Amino acid sequence: MGKTTERINAATMSERLHIPRRYTIKILNRLKESGLVEVRAGVKGGYHLARGLDEISFGDVAKAMDRASR
């Protein structure tokens, strides 16, 4: 499975997950810094996975979140 090009903005993601937008943005920025998500600015912009789902492990996400909390 290849990487996804479907984009979602932080506000929509926040609403779907029922968490504050500020917190959603912090998480997305950590994932972006770790290379797990990519972001595109603009009207048709948003966040999307940098790799396919089958190429991202829970360990990758855990490392990204742990690295950022130090």
mmCIF file of N, CA and C in Angstrom:
data_model
loop_
_atom_site.group_PDB
_atom_site.id
_atom_site.type_symbol
_atom_site.label_atom_id
_atom_site.label_comp_id
_atom_site.label_asym_id
_atom_site.label_seq_id
_atom_site.Cartn_x
_atom_site.Cartn_y
_atom_site.Cartn_z
ATOM 1 N N MET A 1 0.851 -1.183 0.000
ATOM 2 C CA MET A 1 0.000 0.000 0.000
ATOM 3 C C MET A 1 0.889 1.234 0.000
ATOM 4 N N GLY A 2 0.671 2.151 -0.908
ATOM 5 C CA GLY A 2 1.454 3.379 -0.987
ATOM 6 C C GLY A 2 0.969 4.426 -0.011
ATOM 7 N N LYS A 3 1.716 5.514 0.035
ATOM 8 C CA LYS A 3 1.306 6.576 0.945
ATOM 9 C C LYS A 3 0.014 7.208 0.462
ATOM 10 N N THR A 4 -0.736 7.741 1.378
ATOM 11 C CA THR A 4 -2.015 8.347 1.044
ATOM 12 C C THR A 4 -1.827 9.807 0.670
ATOM 13 N N THR A 5 -2.598 10.289 -0.262
ATOM 14 C CA THR A 5 -2.550 11.698 -0.631
ATOM 15 C C THR A 5 -3.799 12.424 -0.155
ATOM 16 N N GLU A 6 -4.684 11.702 0.514
ATOM 17 C CA GLU A 6 -5.878 12.341 1.067
ATOM 18 C C GLU A 6 -5.446 13.257 2.210
ATOM 19 N N ARG A 7 -5.844 14.507 2.130
ATOM 20 C CA ARG A 7 -5.442 15.470 3.155
ATOM 21 C C ARG A 7 -6.626 15.816 4.046
ATOM 22 N N ILE A 8 -6.296 16.132 5.285
ATOM 23 C CA ILE A 8 -7.310 16.574 6.235
ATOM 24 C C ILE A 8 -6.715 17.718 7.044
ATOM 25 N N ASN A 9 -7.512 18.748 7.278
ATOM 26 C CA ASN A 9 -6.974 19.867 8.050
ATOM 27 C C ASN A 9 -7.130 19.600 9.547
ATOM 28 N N ALA A 10 -6.393 20.343 10.325
ATOM 29 C CA ALA A 10 -6.362 20.126 11.774
ATOM 30 C C ALA A 10 -7.727 20.352 12.418
ATOM 31 N N ALA A 11 -8.468 21.325 11.934
ATOM 32 C CA ALA A 11 -9.782 21.607 12.513
ATOM 33 C C ALA A 11 -10.738 20.432 12.318
ATOM 34 N N THR A 12 -10.769 19.876 11.120
ATOM 35 C CA THR A 12 -11.634 18.731 10.834
ATOM 36 C C THR A 12 -11.203 17.526 11.663
ATOM 37 N N MET A 13 -9.902 17.280 11.723
ATOM 38 C CA MET A 13 -9.399 16.150 12.499
ATOM 39 C C MET A 13 -9.764 16.310 13.976
ATOM 40 N N SER A 14 -9.602 17.517 14.473
ATOM 41 C CA SER A 14 -9.932 17.799 15.868
ATOM 42 C C SER A 14 -11.405 17.512 16.158
ATOM 43 N N GLU A 15 -12.281 17.940 15.258
ATOM 44 C CA GLU A 15 -13.713 17.697 15.429
ATOM 45 C C GLU A 15 -14.029 16.204 15.409
ATOM 46 N N ARG A 16 -13.434 15.479 14.476
ATOM 47 C CA ARG A 16 -13.692 14.039 14.359
ATOM 48 C C ARG A 16 -13.187 13.261 15.572
ATOM 49 N N LEU A 17 -12.080 13.721 16.141
ATOM 50 C CA LEU A 17 -11.487 13.022 17.291
ATOM 51 C C LEU A 17 -11.999 13.539 18.630
ATOM 52 N N HIS A 18 -12.757 14.627 18.593
ATOM 53 C CA HIS A 18 -13.309 15.245 19.806
ATOM 54 C C HIS A 18 -12.207 15.651 20.781
ATOM 55 N N ILE A 19 -11.164 16.275 20.246
ATOM 56 C CA ILE A 19 -10.093 16.813 21.085
ATOM 57 C C ILE A 19 -9.824 18.253 20.662
ATOM 58 N N PRO A 20 -9.303 19.073 21.574
ATOM 59 C CA PRO A 20 -9.057 20.483 21.242
ATOM 60 C C PRO A 20 -8.119 20.642 20.045
ATOM 61 N N ARG A 21 -8.409 21.643 19.224
ATOM 62 C CA ARG A 21 -7.600 21.872 18.023
ATOM 63 C C ARG A 21 -6.143 22.161 18.364
ATOM 64 N N ARG A 22 -5.909 22.911 19.434
ATOM 65 C CA ARG A 22 -4.529 23.216 19.840
ATOM 66 C C ARG A 22 -3.734 21.952 20.111
ATOM 67 N N TYR A 23 -4.365 20.998 20.785
ATOM 68 C CA TYR A 23 -3.708 19.728 21.101
ATOM 69 C C TYR A 23 -3.486 18.912 19.824
ATOM 70 N N THR A 24 -4.459 18.918 18.937
ATOM 71 C CA THR A 24 -4.337 18.216 17.655
ATOM 72 C C THR A 24 -3.144 18.750 16.873
ATOM 73 N N ILE A 25 -2.996 20.055 16.828
ATOM 74 C CA ILE A 25 -1.887 20.674 16.097
ATOM 75 C C ILE A 25 -0.550 20.292 16.713
ATOM 76 N N LYS A 26 -0.470 20.244 18.037
ATOM 77 C CA LYS A 26 0.782 19.840 18.698
ATOM 78 C C LYS A 26 1.163 18.413 18.305
ATOM 79 N N ILE A 27 0.195 17.533 18.316
ATOM 80 C CA ILE A 27 0.463 16.134 17.939
ATOM 81 C C ILE A 27 0.895 16.053 16.482
ATOM 82 N N LEU A 28 0.181 16.730 15.602
ATOM 83 C CA LEU A 28 0.521 16.703 14.180
ATOM 84 C C LEU A 28 1.914 17.267 13.920
ATOM 85 N N ASN A 29 2.286 18.308 14.644
ATOM 86 C CA ASN A 29 3.622 18.872 14.480
ATOM 87 C C ASN A 29 4.699 17.881 14.917
ATOM 88 N N ARG A 30 4.453 17.144 15.979
ATOM 89 C CA ARG A 30 5.416 16.125 16.416
ATOM 90 C C ARG A 30 5.557 15.031 15.356
ATOM 91 N N LEU A 31 4.445 14.620 14.799
ATOM 92 C CA LEU A 31 4.481 13.591 13.757
ATOM 93 C C LEU A 31 5.151 14.107 12.492
ATOM 94 N N LYS A 32 4.952 15.389 12.189
ATOM 95 C CA LYS A 32 5.595 15.999 11.025
ATOM 96 C C LYS A 32 7.109 16.060 11.223
ATOM 97 N N GLU A 33 7.547 16.475 12.395
ATOM 98 C CA GLU A 33 8.980 16.563 12.688
ATOM 99 C C GLU A 33 9.657 15.199 12.603
ATOM 100 N N SER A 34 8.911 14.150 12.850
ATOM 101 C CA SER A 34 9.452 12.791 12.783
ATOM 102 C C SER A 34 9.328 12.178 11.394
ATOM 103 N N GLY A 35 8.743 12.910 10.468
ATOM 104 C CA GLY A 35 8.624 12.423 9.105
ATOM 105 C C GLY A 35 7.480 11.457 8.870
ATOM 106 N N LEU A 36 6.537 11.392 9.800
ATOM 107 C CA LEU A 36 5.411 10.472 9.648
ATOM 108 C C LEU A 36 4.242 11.096 8.893
ATOM 109 N N VAL A 37 4.102 12.402 8.983
ATOM 110 C CA VAL A 37 3.077 13.095 8.217
ATOM 111 C C VAL A 37 3.719 14.246 7.466
ATOM 112 N N GLU A 38 3.070 14.642 6.399
ATOM 113 C CA GLU A 38 3.491 15.804 5.624
ATOM 114 C C GLU A 38 2.354 16.800 5.642
ATOM 115 N N VAL A 39 2.683 18.055 5.472
ATOM 116 C CA VAL A 39 1.667 19.104 5.489
ATOM 117 C C VAL A 39 1.794 19.943 4.225
ATOM 118 N N ARG A 40 0.642 20.373 3.755
ATOM 119 C CA ARG A 40 0.595 21.269 2.598
ATOM 120 C C ARG A 40 -0.291 22.445 2.972
ATOM 121 N N ALA A 41 0.220 23.636 2.781
ATOM 122 C CA ALA A 41 -0.535 24.844 3.116
ATOM 123 C C ALA A 41 -1.495 25.197 1.993
ATOM 124 N N GLY A 42 -2.464 26.018 2.308
ATOM 125 C CA GLY A 42 -3.375 26.534 1.296
ATOM 126 C C GLY A 42 -4.772 25.972 1.402
ATOM 127 N N VAL A 43 -5.598 26.422 0.492
ATOM 128 C CA VAL A 43 -7.018 26.051 0.492
ATOM 129 C C VAL A 43 -7.206 24.540 0.380
ATOM 130 N N LYS A 44 -6.435 23.895 -0.471
ATOM 131 C CA LYS A 44 -6.546 22.441 -0.636
ATOM 132 C C LYS A 44 -5.486 21.704 0.177
ATOM 133 N N GLY A 45 -4.948 22.370 1.161
ATOM 134 C CA GLY A 45 -3.882 21.793 1.970
ATOM 135 C C GLY A 45 -4.400 20.945 3.109
ATOM 136 N N GLY A 46 -3.493 20.543 3.951
ATOM 137 C CA GLY A 46 -3.817 19.737 5.111
ATOM 138 C C GLY A 46 -2.708 18.740 5.385
ATOM 139 N N TYR A 47 -2.972 17.843 6.274
ATOM 140 C CA TYR A 47 -2.002 16.825 6.685
ATOM 141 C C TYR A 47 -2.320 15.502 6.002
ATOM 142 N N HIS A 48 -1.265 14.748 5.684
ATOM 143 C CA HIS A 48 -1.448 13.399 5.158
ATOM 144 C C HIS A 48 -0.242 12.557 5.555
ATOM 145 N N LEU A 49 -0.413 11.258 5.523
ATOM 146 C CA LEU A 49 0.667 10.349 5.896
ATOM 147 C C LEU A 49 1.811 10.447 4.892
ATOM 148 N N ALA A 50 3.028 10.434 5.409
ATOM 149 C CA ALA A 50 4.208 10.515 4.556
ATOM 150 C C ALA A 50 4.553 9.161 3.945
ATOM 151 N N ARG A 51 4.059 8.102 4.571
ATOM 152 C CA ARG A 51 4.290 6.728 4.082
ATOM 153 C C ARG A 51 2.975 5.978 4.162
ATOM 154 N N GLY A 52 2.953 4.812 3.591
ATOM 155 C CA GLY A 52 1.757 3.976 3.651
ATOM 156 C C GLY A 52 1.500 3.466 5.062
ATOM 157 N N LEU A 53 0.246 3.162 5.345
ATOM 158 C CA LEU A 53 -0.112 2.637 6.668
ATOM 159 C C LEU A 53 0.678 1.383 7.026
ATOM 160 N N ASP A 54 0.949 0.563 6.036
ATOM 161 C CA ASP A 54 1.683 -0.669 6.292
ATOM 162 C C ASP A 54 3.166 -0.420 6.544
ATOM 163 N N GLU A 55 3.618 0.818 6.386
ATOM 164 C CA GLU A 55 5.012 1.165 6.610
ATOM 165 C C GLU A 55 5.222 1.948 7.904
ATOM 166 N N ILE A 56 4.159 2.246 8.619
ATOM 167 C CA ILE A 56 4.246 3.003 9.868
ATOM 168 C C ILE A 56 3.808 2.098 11.012
ATOM 169 N N SER A 57 4.692 1.938 11.977
ATOM 170 C CA SER A 57 4.377 1.071 13.110
ATOM 171 C C SER A 57 3.968 1.900 14.325
ATOM 172 N N PHE A 58 3.379 1.229 15.282
ATOM 173 C CA PHE A 58 3.049 1.893 16.542
ATOM 174 C C PHE A 58 4.327 2.415 17.180
ATOM 175 N N GLY A 59 5.401 1.658 17.042
ATOM 176 C CA GLY A 59 6.694 2.080 17.579
ATOM 177 C C GLY A 59 7.161 3.395 16.975
ATOM 178 N N ASP A 60 6.938 3.583 15.678
ATOM 179 C CA ASP A 60 7.295 4.848 15.026
ATOM 180 C C ASP A 60 6.558 6.020 15.668
ATOM 181 N N VAL A 61 5.276 5.836 15.897
ATOM 182 C CA VAL A 61 4.454 6.889 16.502
ATOM 183 C C VAL A 61 4.886 7.126 17.947
ATOM 184 N N ALA A 62 5.117 6.052 18.700
ATOM 185 C CA ALA A 62 5.543 6.182 20.092
ATOM 186 C C ALA A 62 6.877 6.923 20.190
ATOM 187 N N LYS A 63 7.806 6.592 19.305
ATOM 188 C CA LYS A 63 9.113 7.280 19.305
ATOM 189 C C LYS A 63 8.942 8.761 18.992
ATOM 190 N N ALA A 64 8.078 9.072 18.050
ATOM 191 C CA ALA A 64 7.841 10.472 17.694
ATOM 192 C C ALA A 64 7.286 11.250 18.865
ATOM 193 N N MET A 65 6.364 10.658 19.579
ATOM 194 C CA MET A 65 5.756 11.346 20.725
ATOM 195 C C MET A 65 6.728 11.425 21.898
ATOM 196 N N ASP A 66 7.516 10.389 22.109
ATOM 197 C CA ASP A 66 8.479 10.375 23.205
ATOM 198 C C ASP A 66 9.594 11.385 22.945
ATOM 199 N N ARG A 67 10.108 11.413 21.727
ATOM 200 C CA ARG A 67 11.200 12.310 21.356
ATOM 201 C C ARG A 67 10.794 13.762 21.593
ATOM 202 N N ALA A 68 9.578 14.079 21.293
ATOM 203 C CA ALA A 68 9.105 15.457 21.412
ATOM 204 C C ALA A 68 8.870 15.861 22.853
ATOM 205 N N SER A 69 8.652 14.916 23.743
ATOM 206 C CA SER A 69 8.343 15.277 25.136
ATOM 207 C C SER A 69 9.597 15.484 25.967
ATOM 208 N N ARG A 70 10.754 15.260 25.397
ATOM 209 C CA ARG A 70 12.008 15.440 26.153
ATOM 210 C C ARG A 70 12.466 16.863 26.132
#
